[in-house]
Short mmCIF file of C-alpha atoms in Angstrom, two decimals:
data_model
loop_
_atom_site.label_atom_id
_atom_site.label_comp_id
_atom_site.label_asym_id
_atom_site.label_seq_id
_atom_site.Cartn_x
_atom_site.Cartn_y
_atom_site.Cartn_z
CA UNK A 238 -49.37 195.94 19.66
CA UNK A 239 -49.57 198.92 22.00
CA UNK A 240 -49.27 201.40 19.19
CA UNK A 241 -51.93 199.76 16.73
CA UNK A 242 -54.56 198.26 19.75
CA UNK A 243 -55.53 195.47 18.07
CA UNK A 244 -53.66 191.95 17.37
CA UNK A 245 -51.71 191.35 13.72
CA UNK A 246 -51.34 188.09 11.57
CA UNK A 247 -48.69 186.28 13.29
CA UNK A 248 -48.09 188.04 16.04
CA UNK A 249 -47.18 186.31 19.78
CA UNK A 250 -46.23 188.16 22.92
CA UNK A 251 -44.62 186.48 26.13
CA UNK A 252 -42.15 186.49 28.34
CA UNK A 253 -39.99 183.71 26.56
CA UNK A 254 -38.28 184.33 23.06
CA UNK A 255 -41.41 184.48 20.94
CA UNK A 256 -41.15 186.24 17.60
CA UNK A 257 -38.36 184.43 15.50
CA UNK A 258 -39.52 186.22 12.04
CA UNK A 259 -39.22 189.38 10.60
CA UNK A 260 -42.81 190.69 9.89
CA UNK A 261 -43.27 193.64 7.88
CA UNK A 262 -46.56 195.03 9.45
CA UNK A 263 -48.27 196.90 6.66
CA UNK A 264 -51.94 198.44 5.60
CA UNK A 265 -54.42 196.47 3.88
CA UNK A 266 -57.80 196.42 2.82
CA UNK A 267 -58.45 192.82 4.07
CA UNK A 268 -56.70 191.41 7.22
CA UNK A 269 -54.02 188.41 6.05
CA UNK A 270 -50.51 186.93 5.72
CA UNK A 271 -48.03 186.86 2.56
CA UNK A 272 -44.96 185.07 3.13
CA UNK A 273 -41.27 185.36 2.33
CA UNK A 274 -40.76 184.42 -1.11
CA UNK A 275 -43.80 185.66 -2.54
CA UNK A 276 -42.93 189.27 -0.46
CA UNK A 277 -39.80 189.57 -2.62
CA UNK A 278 -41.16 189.01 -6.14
CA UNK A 279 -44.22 191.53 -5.64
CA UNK A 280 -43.36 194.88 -7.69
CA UNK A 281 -45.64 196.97 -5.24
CA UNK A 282 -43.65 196.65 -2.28
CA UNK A 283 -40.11 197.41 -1.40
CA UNK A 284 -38.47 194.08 -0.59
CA UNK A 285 -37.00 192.68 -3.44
CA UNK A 286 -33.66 193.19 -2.85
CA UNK A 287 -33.53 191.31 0.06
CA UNK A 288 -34.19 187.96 -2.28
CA UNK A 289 -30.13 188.10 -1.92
CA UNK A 290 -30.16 186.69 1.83
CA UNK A 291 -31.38 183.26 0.66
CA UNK A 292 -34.50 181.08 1.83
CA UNK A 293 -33.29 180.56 5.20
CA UNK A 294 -34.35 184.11 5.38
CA UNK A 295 -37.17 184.36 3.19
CA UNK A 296 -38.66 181.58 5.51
CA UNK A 297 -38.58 183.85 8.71
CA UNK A 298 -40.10 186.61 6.42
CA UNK A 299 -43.47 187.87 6.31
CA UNK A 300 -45.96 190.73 5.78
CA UNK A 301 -48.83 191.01 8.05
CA UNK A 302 -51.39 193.45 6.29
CA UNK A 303 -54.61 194.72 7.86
CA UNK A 304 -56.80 197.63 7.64
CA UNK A 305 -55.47 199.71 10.92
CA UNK A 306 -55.43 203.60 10.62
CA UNK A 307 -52.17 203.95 11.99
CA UNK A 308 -50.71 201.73 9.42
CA UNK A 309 -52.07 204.24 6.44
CA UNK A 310 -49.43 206.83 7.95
CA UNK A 311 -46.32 204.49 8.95
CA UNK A 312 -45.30 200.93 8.13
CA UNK A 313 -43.36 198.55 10.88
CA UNK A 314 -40.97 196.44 10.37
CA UNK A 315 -41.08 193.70 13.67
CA UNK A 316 -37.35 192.56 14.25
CA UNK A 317 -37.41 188.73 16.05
CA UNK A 318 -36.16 188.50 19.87
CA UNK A 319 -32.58 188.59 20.30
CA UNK A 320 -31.05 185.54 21.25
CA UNK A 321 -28.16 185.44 23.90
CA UNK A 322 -25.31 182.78 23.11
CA UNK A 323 -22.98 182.25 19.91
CA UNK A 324 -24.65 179.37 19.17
CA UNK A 325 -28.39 180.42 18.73
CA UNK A 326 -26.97 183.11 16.31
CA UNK A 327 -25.33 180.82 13.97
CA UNK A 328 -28.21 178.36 13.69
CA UNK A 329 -30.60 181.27 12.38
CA UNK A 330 -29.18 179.96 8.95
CA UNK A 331 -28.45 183.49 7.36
CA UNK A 332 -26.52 186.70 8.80
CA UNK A 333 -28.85 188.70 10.79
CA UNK A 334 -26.87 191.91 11.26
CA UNK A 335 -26.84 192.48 7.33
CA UNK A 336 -30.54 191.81 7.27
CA UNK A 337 -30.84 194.54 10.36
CA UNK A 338 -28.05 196.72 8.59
CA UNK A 339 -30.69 196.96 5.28
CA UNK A 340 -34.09 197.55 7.09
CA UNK A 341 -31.85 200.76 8.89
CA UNK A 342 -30.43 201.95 6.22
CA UNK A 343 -34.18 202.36 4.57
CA UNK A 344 -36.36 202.90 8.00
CA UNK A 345 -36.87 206.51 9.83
CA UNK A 346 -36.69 205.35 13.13
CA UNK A 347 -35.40 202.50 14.59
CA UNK A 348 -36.62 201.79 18.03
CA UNK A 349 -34.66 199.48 21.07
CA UNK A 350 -36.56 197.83 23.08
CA UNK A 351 -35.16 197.43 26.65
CA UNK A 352 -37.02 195.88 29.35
CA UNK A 353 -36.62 197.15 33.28
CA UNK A 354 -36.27 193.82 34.57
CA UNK A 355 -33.63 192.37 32.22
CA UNK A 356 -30.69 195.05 31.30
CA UNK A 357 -28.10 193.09 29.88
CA UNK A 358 -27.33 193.79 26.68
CA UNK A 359 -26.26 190.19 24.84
CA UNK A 360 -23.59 189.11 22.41
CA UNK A 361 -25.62 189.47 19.79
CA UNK A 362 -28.15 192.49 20.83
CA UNK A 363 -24.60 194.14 20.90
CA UNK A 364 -23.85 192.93 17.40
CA UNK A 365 -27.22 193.77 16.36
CA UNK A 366 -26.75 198.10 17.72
CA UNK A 367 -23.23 198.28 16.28
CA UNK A 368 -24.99 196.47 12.77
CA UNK A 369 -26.59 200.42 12.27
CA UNK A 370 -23.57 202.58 12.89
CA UNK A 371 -23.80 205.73 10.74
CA UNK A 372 -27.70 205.53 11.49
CA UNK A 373 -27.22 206.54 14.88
CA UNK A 374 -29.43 209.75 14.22
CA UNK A 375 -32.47 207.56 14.11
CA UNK A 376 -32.36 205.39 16.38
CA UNK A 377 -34.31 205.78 20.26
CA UNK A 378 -34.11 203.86 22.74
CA UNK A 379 -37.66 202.42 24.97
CA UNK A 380 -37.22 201.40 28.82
CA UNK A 381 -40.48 199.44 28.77
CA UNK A 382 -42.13 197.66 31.48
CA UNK A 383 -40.54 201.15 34.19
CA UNK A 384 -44.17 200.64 36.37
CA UNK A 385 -42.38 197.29 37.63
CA UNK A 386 -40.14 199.00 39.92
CA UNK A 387 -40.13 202.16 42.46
CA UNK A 388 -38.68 205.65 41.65
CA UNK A 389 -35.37 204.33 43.37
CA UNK A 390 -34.90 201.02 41.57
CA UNK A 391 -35.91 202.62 37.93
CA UNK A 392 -33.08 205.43 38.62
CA UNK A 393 -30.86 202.71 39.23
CA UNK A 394 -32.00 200.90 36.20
CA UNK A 395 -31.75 204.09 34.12
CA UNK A 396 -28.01 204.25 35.06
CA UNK A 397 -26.96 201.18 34.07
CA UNK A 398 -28.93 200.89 30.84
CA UNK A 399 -27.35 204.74 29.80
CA UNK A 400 -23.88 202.72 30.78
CA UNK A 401 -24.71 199.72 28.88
CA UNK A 402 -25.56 201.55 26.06
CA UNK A 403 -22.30 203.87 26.11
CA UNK A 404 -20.13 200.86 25.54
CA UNK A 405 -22.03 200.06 22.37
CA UNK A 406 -22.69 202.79 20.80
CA UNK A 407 -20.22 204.86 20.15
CA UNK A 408 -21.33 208.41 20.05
CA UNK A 409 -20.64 211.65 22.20
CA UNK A 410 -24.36 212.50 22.42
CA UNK A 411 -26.97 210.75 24.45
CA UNK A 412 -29.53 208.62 22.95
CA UNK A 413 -32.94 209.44 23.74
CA UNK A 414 -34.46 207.29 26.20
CA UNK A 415 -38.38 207.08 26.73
CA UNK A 416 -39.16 205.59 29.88
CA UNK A 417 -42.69 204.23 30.10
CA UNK A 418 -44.89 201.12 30.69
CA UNK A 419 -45.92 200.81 26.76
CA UNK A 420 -49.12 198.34 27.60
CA UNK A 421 -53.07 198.76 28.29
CA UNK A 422 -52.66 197.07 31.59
CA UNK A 423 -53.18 198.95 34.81
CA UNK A 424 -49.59 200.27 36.14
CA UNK A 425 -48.73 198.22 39.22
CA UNK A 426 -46.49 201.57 40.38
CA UNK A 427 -48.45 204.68 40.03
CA UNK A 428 -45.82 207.06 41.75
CA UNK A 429 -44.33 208.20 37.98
CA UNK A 430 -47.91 208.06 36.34
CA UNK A 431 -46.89 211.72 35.05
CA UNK A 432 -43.46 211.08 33.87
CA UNK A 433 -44.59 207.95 31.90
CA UNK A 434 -47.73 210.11 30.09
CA UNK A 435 -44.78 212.66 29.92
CA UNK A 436 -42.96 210.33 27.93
CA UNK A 437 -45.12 208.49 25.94
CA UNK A 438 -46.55 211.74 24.85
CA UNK A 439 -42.94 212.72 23.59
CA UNK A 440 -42.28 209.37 21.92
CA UNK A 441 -46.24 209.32 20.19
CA UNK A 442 -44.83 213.03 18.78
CA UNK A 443 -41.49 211.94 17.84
CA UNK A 444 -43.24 208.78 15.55
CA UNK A 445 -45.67 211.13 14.25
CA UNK A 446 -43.36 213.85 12.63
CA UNK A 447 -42.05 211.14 10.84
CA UNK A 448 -44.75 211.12 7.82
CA UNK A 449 -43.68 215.15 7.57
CA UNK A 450 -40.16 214.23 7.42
CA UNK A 451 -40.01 211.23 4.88
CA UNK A 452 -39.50 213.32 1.87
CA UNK A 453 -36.50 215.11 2.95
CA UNK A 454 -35.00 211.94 5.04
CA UNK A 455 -34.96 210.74 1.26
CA UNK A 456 -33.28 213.47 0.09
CA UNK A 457 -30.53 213.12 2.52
CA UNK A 458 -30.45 209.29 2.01
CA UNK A 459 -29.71 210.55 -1.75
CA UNK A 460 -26.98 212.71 -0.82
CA UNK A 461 -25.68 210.62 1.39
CA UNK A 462 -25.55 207.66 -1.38
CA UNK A 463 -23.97 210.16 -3.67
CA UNK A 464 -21.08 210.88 -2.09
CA UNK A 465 -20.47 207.19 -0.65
CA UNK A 466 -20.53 206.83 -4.98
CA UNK A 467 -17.96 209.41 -5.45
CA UNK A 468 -15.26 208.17 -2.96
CA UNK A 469 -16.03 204.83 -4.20
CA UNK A 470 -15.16 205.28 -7.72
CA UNK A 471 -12.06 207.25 -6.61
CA UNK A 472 -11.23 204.18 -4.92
CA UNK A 473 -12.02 201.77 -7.72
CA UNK A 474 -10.31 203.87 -10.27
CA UNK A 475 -6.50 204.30 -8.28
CA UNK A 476 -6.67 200.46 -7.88
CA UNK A 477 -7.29 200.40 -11.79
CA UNK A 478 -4.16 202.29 -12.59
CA UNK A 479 -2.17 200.98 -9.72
CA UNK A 480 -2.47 197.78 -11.46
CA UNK A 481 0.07 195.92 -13.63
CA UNK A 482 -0.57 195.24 -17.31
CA UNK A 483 0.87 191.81 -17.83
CA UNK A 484 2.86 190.05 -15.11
CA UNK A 485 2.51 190.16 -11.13
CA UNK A 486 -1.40 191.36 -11.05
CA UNK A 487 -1.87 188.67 -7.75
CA UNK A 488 0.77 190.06 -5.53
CA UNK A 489 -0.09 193.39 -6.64
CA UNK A 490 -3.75 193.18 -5.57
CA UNK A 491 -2.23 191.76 -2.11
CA UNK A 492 -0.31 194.46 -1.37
CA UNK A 493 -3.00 196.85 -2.59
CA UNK A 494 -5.60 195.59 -0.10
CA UNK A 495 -2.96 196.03 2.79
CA UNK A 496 -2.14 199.30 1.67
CA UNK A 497 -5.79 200.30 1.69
CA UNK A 498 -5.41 202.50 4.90
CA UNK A 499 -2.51 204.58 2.97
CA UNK A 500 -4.76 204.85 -0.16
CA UNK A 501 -7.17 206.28 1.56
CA UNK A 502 -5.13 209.24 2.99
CA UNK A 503 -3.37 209.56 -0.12
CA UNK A 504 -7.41 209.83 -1.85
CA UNK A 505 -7.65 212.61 0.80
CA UNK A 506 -5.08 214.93 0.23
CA UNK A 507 -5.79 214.63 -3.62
CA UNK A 508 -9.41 214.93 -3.81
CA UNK A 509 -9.69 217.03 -0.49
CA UNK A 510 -12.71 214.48 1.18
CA UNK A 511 -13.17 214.14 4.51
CA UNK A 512 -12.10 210.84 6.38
CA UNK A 513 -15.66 210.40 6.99
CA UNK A 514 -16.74 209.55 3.75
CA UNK A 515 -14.68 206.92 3.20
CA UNK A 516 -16.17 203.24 3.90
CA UNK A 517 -14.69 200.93 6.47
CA UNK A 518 -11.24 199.73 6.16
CA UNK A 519 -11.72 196.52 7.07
CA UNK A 520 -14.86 195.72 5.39
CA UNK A 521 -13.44 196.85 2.37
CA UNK A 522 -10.47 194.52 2.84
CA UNK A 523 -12.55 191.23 2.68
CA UNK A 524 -14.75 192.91 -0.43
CA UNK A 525 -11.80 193.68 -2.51
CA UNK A 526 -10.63 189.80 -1.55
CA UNK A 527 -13.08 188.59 -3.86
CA UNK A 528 -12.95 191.00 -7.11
CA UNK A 529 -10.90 191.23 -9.72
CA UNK A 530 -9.12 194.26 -10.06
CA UNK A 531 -8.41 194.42 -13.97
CA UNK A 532 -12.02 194.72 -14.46
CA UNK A 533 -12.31 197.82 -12.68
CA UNK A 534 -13.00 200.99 -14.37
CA UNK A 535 -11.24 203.88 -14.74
CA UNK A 536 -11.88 206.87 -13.40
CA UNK A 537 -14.33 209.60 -15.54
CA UNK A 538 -14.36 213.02 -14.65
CA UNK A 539 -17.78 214.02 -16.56
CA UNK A 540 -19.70 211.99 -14.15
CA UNK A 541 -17.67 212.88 -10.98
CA UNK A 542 -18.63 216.72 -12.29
CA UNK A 543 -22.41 215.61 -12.52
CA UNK A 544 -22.44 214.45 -9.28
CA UNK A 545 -20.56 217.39 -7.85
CA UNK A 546 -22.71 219.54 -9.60
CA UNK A 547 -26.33 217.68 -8.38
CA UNK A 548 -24.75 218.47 -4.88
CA UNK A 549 -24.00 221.80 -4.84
CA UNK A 550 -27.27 223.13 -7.13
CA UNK A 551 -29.49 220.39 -7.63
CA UNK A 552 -30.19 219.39 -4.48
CA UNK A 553 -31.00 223.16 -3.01
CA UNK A 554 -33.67 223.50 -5.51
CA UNK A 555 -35.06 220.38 -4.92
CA UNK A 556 -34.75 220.83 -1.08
CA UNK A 557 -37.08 224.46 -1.85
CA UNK A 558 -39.59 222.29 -4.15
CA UNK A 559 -40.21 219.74 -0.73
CA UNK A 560 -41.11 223.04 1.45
CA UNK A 561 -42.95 224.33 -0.51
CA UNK A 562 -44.99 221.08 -0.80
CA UNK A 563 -45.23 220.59 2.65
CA UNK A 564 -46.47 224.08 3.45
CA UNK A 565 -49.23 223.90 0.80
CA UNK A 566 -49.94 220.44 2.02
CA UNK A 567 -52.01 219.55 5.42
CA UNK A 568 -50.47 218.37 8.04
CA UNK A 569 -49.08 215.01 7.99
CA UNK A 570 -50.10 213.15 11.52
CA UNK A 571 -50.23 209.32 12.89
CA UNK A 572 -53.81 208.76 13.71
CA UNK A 573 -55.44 205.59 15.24
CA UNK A 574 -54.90 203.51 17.89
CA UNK A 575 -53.05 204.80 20.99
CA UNK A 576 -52.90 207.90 19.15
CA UNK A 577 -56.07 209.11 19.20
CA UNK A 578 -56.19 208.11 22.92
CA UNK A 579 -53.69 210.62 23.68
CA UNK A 580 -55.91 213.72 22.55
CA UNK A 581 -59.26 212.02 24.06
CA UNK A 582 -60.76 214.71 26.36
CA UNK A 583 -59.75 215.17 29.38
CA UNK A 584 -57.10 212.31 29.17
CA UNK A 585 -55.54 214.71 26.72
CA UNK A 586 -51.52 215.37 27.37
CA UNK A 587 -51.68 218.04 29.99
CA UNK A 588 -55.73 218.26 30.67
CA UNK A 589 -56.24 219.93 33.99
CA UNK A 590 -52.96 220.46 34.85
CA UNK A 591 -50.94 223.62 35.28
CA UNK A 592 -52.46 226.47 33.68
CA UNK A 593 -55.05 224.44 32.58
CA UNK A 594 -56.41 223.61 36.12
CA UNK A 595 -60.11 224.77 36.34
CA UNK A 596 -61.02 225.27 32.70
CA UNK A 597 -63.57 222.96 33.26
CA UNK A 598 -64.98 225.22 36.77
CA UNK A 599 -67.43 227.43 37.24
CA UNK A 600 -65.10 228.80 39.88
CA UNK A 601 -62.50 231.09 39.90
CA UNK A 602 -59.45 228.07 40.42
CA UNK A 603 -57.18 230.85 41.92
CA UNK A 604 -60.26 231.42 44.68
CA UNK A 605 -58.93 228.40 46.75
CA UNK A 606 -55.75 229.73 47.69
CA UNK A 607 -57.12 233.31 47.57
CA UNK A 608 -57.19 233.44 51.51
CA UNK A 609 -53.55 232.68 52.24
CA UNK A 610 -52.30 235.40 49.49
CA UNK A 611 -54.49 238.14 50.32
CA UNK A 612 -52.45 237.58 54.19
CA UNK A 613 -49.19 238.33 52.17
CA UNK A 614 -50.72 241.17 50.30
CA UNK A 615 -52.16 243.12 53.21
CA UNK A 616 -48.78 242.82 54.49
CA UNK A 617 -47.25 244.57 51.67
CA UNK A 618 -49.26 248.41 52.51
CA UNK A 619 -51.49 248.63 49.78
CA UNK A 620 -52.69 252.32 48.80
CA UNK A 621 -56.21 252.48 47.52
CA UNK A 622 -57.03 248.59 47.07
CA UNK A 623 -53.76 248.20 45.82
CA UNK A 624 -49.48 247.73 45.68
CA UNK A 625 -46.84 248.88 43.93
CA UNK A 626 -44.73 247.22 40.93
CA UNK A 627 -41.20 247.87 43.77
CA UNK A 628 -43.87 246.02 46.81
CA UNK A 629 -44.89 243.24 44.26
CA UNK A 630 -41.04 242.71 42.94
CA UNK A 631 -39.94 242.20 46.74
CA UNK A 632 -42.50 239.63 47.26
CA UNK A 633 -42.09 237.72 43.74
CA UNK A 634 -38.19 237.79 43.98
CA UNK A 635 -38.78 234.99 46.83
CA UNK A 636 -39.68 232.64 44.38
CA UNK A 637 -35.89 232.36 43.02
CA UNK A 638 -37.63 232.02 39.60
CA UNK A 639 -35.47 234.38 37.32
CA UNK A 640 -36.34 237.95 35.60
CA UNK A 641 -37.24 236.34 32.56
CA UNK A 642 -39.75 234.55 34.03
CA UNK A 643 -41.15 237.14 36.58
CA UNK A 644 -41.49 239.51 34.11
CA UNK A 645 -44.18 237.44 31.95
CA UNK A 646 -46.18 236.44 34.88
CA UNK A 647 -45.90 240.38 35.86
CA UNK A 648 -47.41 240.84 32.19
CA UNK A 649 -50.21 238.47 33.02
CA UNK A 650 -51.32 239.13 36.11
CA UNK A 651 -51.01 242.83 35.44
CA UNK A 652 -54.72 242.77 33.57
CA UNK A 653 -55.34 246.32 33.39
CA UNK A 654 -52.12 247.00 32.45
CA UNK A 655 -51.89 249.89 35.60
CA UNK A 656 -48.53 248.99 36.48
CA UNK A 657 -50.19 248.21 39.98
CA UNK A 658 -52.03 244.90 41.40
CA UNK A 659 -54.85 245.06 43.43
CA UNK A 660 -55.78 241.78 45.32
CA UNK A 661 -57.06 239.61 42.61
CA UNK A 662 -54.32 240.44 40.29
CA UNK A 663 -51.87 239.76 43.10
CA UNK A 664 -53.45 235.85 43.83
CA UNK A 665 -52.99 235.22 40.13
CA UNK A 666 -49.51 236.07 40.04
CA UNK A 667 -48.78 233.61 43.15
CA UNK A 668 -50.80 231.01 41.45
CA UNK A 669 -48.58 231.43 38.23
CA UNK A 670 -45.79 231.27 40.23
CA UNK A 671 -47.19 228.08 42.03
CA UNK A 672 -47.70 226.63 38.40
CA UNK A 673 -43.94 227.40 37.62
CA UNK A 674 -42.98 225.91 40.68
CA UNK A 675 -44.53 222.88 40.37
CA UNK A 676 -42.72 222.16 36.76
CA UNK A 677 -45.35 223.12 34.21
CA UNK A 678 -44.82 225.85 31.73
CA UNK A 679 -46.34 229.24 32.08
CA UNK A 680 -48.96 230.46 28.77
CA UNK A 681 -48.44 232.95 26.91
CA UNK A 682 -51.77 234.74 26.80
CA UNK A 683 -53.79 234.41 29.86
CA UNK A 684 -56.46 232.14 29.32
CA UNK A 685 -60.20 233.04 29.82
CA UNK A 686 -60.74 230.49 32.70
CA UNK A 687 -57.57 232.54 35.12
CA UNK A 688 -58.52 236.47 34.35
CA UNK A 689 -59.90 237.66 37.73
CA UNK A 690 -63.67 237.58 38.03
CA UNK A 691 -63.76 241.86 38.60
CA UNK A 692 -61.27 242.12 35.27
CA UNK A 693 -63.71 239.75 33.09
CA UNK A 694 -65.71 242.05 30.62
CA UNK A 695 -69.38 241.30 30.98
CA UNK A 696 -71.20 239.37 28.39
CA UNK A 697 -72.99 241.69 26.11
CA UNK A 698 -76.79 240.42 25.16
CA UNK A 699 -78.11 240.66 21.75
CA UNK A 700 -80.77 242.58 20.99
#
C-alpha cells in the first residue's frame, strides 16, 4: 500500500490478522479481481503450476490487477498474516510452506515484515523463513512501524529482532535490515527522521535494481536448476543399478533409502560434486518412499555431457549477450507511487544537506561560519593574505579525519591550485571538514554553489 499509494482489489489493513489470501498484485488496464481457479488456467500468466496445491488453495488465491505505474516495472505477490499456534496452521486446509517455498523460488526479493511493537517470531513465521532456505540471497528484512519508539527502545528492539532472526536463519552473514516507518502518516518520533529517509531511500534502490537484474537472476535460476538435474539423475540412475532384477526389490529399496546419506558421499567421490548440490537427505527419504525404483532410468552420459557442456560455454556467451543488452538498453527503474516522491524537489534523498547546503542561496553558505575560521586562520601567520600547505596540515590534522580524506578536501579547497590558502579557501576547507564530520560524504568536484565568491569567474555578457 505504501509502495503503490493507492488501495488494491481486496486489500484490508489492521492491526488484527487481516489478509488470509495470497493476492498476486499485478498491472492492468482496468482495475478488478480474478480468482483462484480461473488464475491457474490463464496461459498469460505464470501460475499454473500451482493448480497442484488443490482448491483449498486456489480459494485463498487471487490476482488484484490495476493500472498503477509501479506495477508496469515489478509484480507483488501479498503473502496472508502469519498465524501463531499449531492449530490455525493446520486448518488453512493446504501446506503453506510449499506454497511460500514456490513463490521464492520464482520471486527476486522476498521481503519480512517485522513490526517494532511485536518481535516474536511464531511457530509458524519460523516455519515459514526456514520454507526459503537456499534463497537466502534474496531475502531483506523491514522493521516497520520504528517511529513508535525512542532511539533507546528501537536499539533494543533492533537487538533482539537481529537475535531472533539468527536462530532461524541459518547463515554467517547478516541480513539486511531496513528500519523505517513504511506509512503516509505523520511520524509520532521525529528524533531518527534522517535514518528512516536514510533507509527507505536504500530499500526504494534495492527494489528498483531489480527490473535491471531479472534477466540474469534467470540465468542463474537456470544454472542453478541444471545442476540440481545433474546430481539428480546421478542419484536416480545408482538406485537403478543398485536394484535387484527379480526377487527382494522391497527390502532393497528400504535399505537404499537408509543408505541415502552413504550414497551421496559415495556420488561425491565418483563424480567429484560438491556436498552442496546435493538435495536434502531427509526430504529425499520420504520422496523416494513413494516411487518405484524399477522404473527409474538409467544413467546417459550424452545428456550429462550436454549439460556439462551448456555450463561451461553456453552460459558465458549467453551471460555476454544479457550485457550487452542492458548497456544498449535504457535504464530499467521503478517509477510511481512512493517512488517518484523520493526524487520530488527538495524532498529529494539528500536535498540541502551536506554539500548540498545552500544550493538554493544567494549567499555564500560557508559565509556563516566565516567569522569563527578566519580567528583560527589569523592565528596560523599568514604571509601576504595567505598560509602555507605545513600551517594548513597542522590545523586540519585536528580533525582526526585520515590522509585520504584530508587530501581531497586539500584538492578542493585549494581553488587556484597555489599550493597556498588564503582566507576564503581556508573557511571552505573547515566547512568540508564540518560536512565530513557530521556523517555526509564529501563531492568529488566542488560544486558551483561552495567555490569562494573572489575564485568565481565572472559571467561573461554576450554581445
Amino acid at each position: 500500500r505504501y509502495l503503490l499509494e493507492q488501495d488494491f482489489p481486496g486489500m484490508r489493513i489492521g492491526p488484527e490478522p487481516t489478509t488470509d489470501s495470497f493476492i498476486a498484485v499485478m498491472y492492468g488496464e482496468t482495475e478488478g479481481n480474478v480468482p483462484g481457479n480461473a488464475l491457474v488456467v490463464d496461459p498469460k500468466k505464470p501460475f499454473r503450476k500451482l493448480s497442484r496445491f488443490g482448491n483449498a488453495f486456489l480459494n485463498r488465491f487471487m490476482c488484484s490487477q490495476l493500472p498503477n505505474q509501479v506495477l508496469k516495472s515489478i509484480s507483488i505477490i501479498d503473502s496472508p498474516g502469519i498465524l501463531s499456534g499449531e492449530k490455525q496452521r493446520i486448518s488453512r486446509g493446504y501446506d503453506f510452506c510449499q506454497v511460500l517455498q514456490w513463490f521464492a523460488e520464482r520471486v527476486d526479493r522476498i521481503i519480512l515484515l517485522f513490526d517494532a511493537h511485536k518481535l516474536d517470531i511464531s511457530d509458524e513465521f519460523s516455519e515459514a523463513i526456514k520454507s526459503f532456505r537456499g534463497q537466502d540471497d534474496k531475502i531483506r528484512v523491514v522493521l516497520n512501524k520504528a517511529d513508535q519508539v525512542d532511539t533507546q527502545q528501537l536499539m533494543r528492539v533492533y537487538g533482539a529482532l537481529m537475535w531472533s532472526l539468527g536462530k532461524v536463519i541459518d547463515t554467517p552473514e547478516v541480513l539486511r535490515v531496513y528500519i523505517g516507518s513504511f506509512w503516509a502518516h505523520p511520524l509520532r518520533n521525529t528524533e531518527n527522521r534522517r535514518l528512516f529517509e536514510a533507509e527507505a531511500q536504500d530499500l526504494f534502490k534495492d527494489i528498483q535494481s531489480l527490473p535491471q537484474k531479472a534477466a540474469v537472476r534467470k540465468l542463474n535460476d537456470l544454472i542453478k536448476r541444471a545442476r540440481l538435474a545433474k546430481v539428480h539423475a546421478y542419484i536416480i540412475s545408482y538406485l537403478k543399478k543398485e536394484m535387484p532384477s527379480v526377487f527382494g526389490k522391497e527390502n532393497k529399496k528400504k535399505e537404499l533409502i537408509n543408505r541415502l546419506p552413504e550414497i551421496y558421499i559415495q556420488l561425491q567421490r565418483e563424480y567429484h560434486i560438491s556436498a552442496g548440490d546435493f538435495p536434502e537427505v531427509k526430504k529425499m527419504q520420504e520422496l523416494l518412499e513413494n516411487c518405484d525404483f524399477t522404473k527409474f532410468h538409467s544413467l546417459k552420459p550424452k545428456l550429462i555431457e550436454a549439460v556439462d557442456n551448456m555450463l561451461a560455454n553456453k552460459i558465458a556467451s549467453l551471460m555476454n549477450i544479457i550485457r550487452q543488452e542492458e548497456s544498449n538498453m535504457p535504464t530499467e527503474m521503478v517509477h510511481g507511487g512512493a517512488f517518484d516522491g523520493t526524487m520530488a524537489g527538495p524532498f529529494g534523498h539528500g536535498y540541502g544537506e551536506g554539500a548540498k547546503e545552500g544550493a538554493d542561496e544567494d549567499e555564500w553558505v560557508v559565509a556563516k561560519d566565516k567569522p569563527a575560521y578566519d580567528e583560527i586562520f589569523y592565528t596560523l601567520s599568514p604571509i601576504n593574505g595567505k598560509i602555507s600547505g605545513i600551517s594548513a596540515k597542522k590545523e586540519m590534522v585536528t580533525s582526526k579525519l585520515p590522509n585520504s580524506v584530508l587530501g581531497k578536501i586539500w584538492k578542493l579547497a585549494d581553488c587556484d591550485g597555489d599550493g597556498m590558502l588564503d582566507d576564503e579557501e581556508f573557511a571552505l576547507a573547515k566547512h568540508l571538514i564540518k560536512i565530513k564530520l557530521d556523517g555526509y560524504e564529501i563531492p568529488g568536484t566542488l560544486p558551483s554553489h561552495l567555490v569562494p565568491p573572489s575564485h568565481r569567474k565572472p559571467f561573461q555578457t554576450a554581445e
